Rosetta silent file (secondary structure, phi, psi, omega in degrees, C-alpha in Angstrom):
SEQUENCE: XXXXXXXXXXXXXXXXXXXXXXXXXXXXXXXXXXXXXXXXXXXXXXXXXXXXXXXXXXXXXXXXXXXXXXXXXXXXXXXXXXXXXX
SCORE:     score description
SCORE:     0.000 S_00000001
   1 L     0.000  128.114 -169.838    0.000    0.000    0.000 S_00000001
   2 L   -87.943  147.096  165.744    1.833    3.458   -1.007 S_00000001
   3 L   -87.836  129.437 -169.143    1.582    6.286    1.820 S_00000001
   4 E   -83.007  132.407  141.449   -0.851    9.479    0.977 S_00000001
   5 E  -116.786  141.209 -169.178    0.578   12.548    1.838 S_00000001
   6 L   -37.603  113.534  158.552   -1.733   15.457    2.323 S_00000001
   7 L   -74.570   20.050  171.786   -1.281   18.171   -0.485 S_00000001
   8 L  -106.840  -53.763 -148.211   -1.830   20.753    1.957 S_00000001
   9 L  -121.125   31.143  173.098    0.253   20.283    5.328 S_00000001
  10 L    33.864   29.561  160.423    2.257   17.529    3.737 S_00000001
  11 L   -43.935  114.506  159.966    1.038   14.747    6.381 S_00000001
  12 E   -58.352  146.776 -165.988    1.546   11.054    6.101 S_00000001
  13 E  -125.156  124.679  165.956   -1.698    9.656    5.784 S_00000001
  14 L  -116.620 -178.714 -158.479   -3.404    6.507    6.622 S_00000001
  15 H   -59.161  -29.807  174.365   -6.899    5.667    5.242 S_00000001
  16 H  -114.225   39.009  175.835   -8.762    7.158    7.904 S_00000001
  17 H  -126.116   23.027 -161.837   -7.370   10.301    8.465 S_00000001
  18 E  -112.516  166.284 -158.951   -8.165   11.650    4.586 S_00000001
  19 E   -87.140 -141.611  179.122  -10.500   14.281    4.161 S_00000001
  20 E  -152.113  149.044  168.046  -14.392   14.126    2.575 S_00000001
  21 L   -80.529 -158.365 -165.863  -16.263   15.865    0.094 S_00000001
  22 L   -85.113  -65.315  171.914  -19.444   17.450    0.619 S_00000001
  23 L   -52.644  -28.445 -173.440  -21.452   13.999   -0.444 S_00000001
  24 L    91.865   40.916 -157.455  -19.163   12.372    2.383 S_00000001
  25 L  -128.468  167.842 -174.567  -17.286   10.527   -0.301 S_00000001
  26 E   -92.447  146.359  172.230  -13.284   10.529    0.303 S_00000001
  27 E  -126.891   78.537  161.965  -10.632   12.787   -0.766 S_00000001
  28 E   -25.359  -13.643 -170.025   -7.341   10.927   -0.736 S_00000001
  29 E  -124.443    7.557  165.368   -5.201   13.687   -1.262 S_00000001
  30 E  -131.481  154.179 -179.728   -5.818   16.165    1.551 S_00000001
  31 E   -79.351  156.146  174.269   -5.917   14.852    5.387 S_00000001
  32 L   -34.362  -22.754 -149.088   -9.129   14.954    7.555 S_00000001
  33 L  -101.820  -19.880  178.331   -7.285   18.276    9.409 S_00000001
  34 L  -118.304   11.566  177.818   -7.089   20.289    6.414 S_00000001
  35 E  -154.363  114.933  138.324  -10.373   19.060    3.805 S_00000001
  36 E  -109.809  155.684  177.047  -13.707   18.599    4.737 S_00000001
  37 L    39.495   11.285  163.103  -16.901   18.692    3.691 S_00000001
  38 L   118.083   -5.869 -161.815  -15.512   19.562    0.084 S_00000001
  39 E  -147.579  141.889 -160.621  -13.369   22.724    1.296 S_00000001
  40 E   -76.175  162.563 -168.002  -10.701   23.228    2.839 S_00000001
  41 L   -96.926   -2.733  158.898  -10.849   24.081    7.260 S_00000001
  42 L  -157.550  141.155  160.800   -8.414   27.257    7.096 S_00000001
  43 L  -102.428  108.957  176.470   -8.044   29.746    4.193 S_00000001
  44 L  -134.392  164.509  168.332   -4.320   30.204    5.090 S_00000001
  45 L  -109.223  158.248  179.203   -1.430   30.933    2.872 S_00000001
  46 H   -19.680  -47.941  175.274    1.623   28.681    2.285 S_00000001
  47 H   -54.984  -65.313 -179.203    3.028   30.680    5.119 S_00000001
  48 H   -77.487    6.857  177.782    0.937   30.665    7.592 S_00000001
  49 H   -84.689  -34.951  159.605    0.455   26.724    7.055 S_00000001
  50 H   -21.770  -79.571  155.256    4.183   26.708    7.814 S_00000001
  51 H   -27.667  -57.436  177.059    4.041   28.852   10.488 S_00000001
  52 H   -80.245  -54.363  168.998    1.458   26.167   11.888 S_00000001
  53 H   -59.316  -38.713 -162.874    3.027   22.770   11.092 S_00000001
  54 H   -69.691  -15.202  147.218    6.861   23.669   12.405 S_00000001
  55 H   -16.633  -62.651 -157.607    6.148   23.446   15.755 S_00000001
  56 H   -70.601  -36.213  164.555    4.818   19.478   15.012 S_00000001
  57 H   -12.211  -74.342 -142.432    8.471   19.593   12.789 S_00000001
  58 H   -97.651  -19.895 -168.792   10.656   20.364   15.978 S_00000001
  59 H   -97.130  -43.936  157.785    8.319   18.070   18.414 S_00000001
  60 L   -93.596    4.654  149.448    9.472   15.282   16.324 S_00000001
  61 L   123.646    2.061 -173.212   12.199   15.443   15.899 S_00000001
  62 L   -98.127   23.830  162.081   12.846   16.657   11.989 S_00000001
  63 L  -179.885  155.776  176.118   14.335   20.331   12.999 S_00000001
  64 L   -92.209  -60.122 -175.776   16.072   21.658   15.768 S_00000001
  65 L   -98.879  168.909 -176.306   14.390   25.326   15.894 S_00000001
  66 H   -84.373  -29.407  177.798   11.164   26.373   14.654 S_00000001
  67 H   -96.375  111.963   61.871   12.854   28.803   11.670 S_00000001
  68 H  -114.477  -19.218 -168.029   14.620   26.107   10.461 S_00000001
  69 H   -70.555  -56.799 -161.874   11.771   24.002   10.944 S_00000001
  70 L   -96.318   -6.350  138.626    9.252   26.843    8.483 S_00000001
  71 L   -59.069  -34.561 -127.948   12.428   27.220    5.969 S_00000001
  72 H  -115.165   -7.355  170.027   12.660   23.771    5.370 S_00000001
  73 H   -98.869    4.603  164.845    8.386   23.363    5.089 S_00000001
  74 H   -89.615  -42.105  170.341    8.296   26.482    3.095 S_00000001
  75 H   -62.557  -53.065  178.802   10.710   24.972    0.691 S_00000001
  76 H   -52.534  -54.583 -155.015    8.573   21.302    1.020 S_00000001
  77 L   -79.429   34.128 -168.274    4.638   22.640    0.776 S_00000001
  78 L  -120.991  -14.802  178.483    5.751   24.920   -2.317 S_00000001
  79 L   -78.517  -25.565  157.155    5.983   21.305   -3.838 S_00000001
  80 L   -55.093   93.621  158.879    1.966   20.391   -2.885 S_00000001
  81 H    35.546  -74.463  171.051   -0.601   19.945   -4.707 S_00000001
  82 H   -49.879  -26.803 -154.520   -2.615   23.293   -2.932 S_00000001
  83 H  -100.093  -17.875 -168.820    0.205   25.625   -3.150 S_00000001
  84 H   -49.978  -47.548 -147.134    1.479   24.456   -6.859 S_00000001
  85 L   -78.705   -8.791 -179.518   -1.185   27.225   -8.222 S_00000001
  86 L   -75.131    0.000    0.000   -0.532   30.363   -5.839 S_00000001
């Protein structure tokens, strides 16, 4: 089974954490925390999704500081799906 990662907050995914459409039907490619009900659950920019994720970055262990944490997820989410068109 290949691992989903969210095109918004770049999440590893397992089957029950992806988000839903409107109909309640599934949307493999964004997680439950960022797609729901057909739309996304913050109108944020690339930035402030950063901004939000590097915390979870540095709590696991994948950056030492929080600005190195949001350079190195500013550089990642500009590669995602949401962010390709902004």
């Amino acid at each position: 089974m290949e691992l989903k990662i969210c095109q918004s907050c770049g999440m590893p995914m397992q089957e029950n954490q992806y988000g839903t459409e409107k109909d309640g039907s599934v949307n493999d490619a964004y997680c439950c925390y960022c797609y729901k009900d057909g739309e996304f659950a913050q109108q944020c920019s690339m930035e402030e999704m950063a901004d939000f994720c590097a915390p979870f970055e540095v709590e696991g262990g994948r950056a030492k500081t929080v600005e190195e944490a949001k350079a190195g997820l500013m550089k990642y989410l500009s590669t995602l799906k949401r962010w390709q068109s902004k």
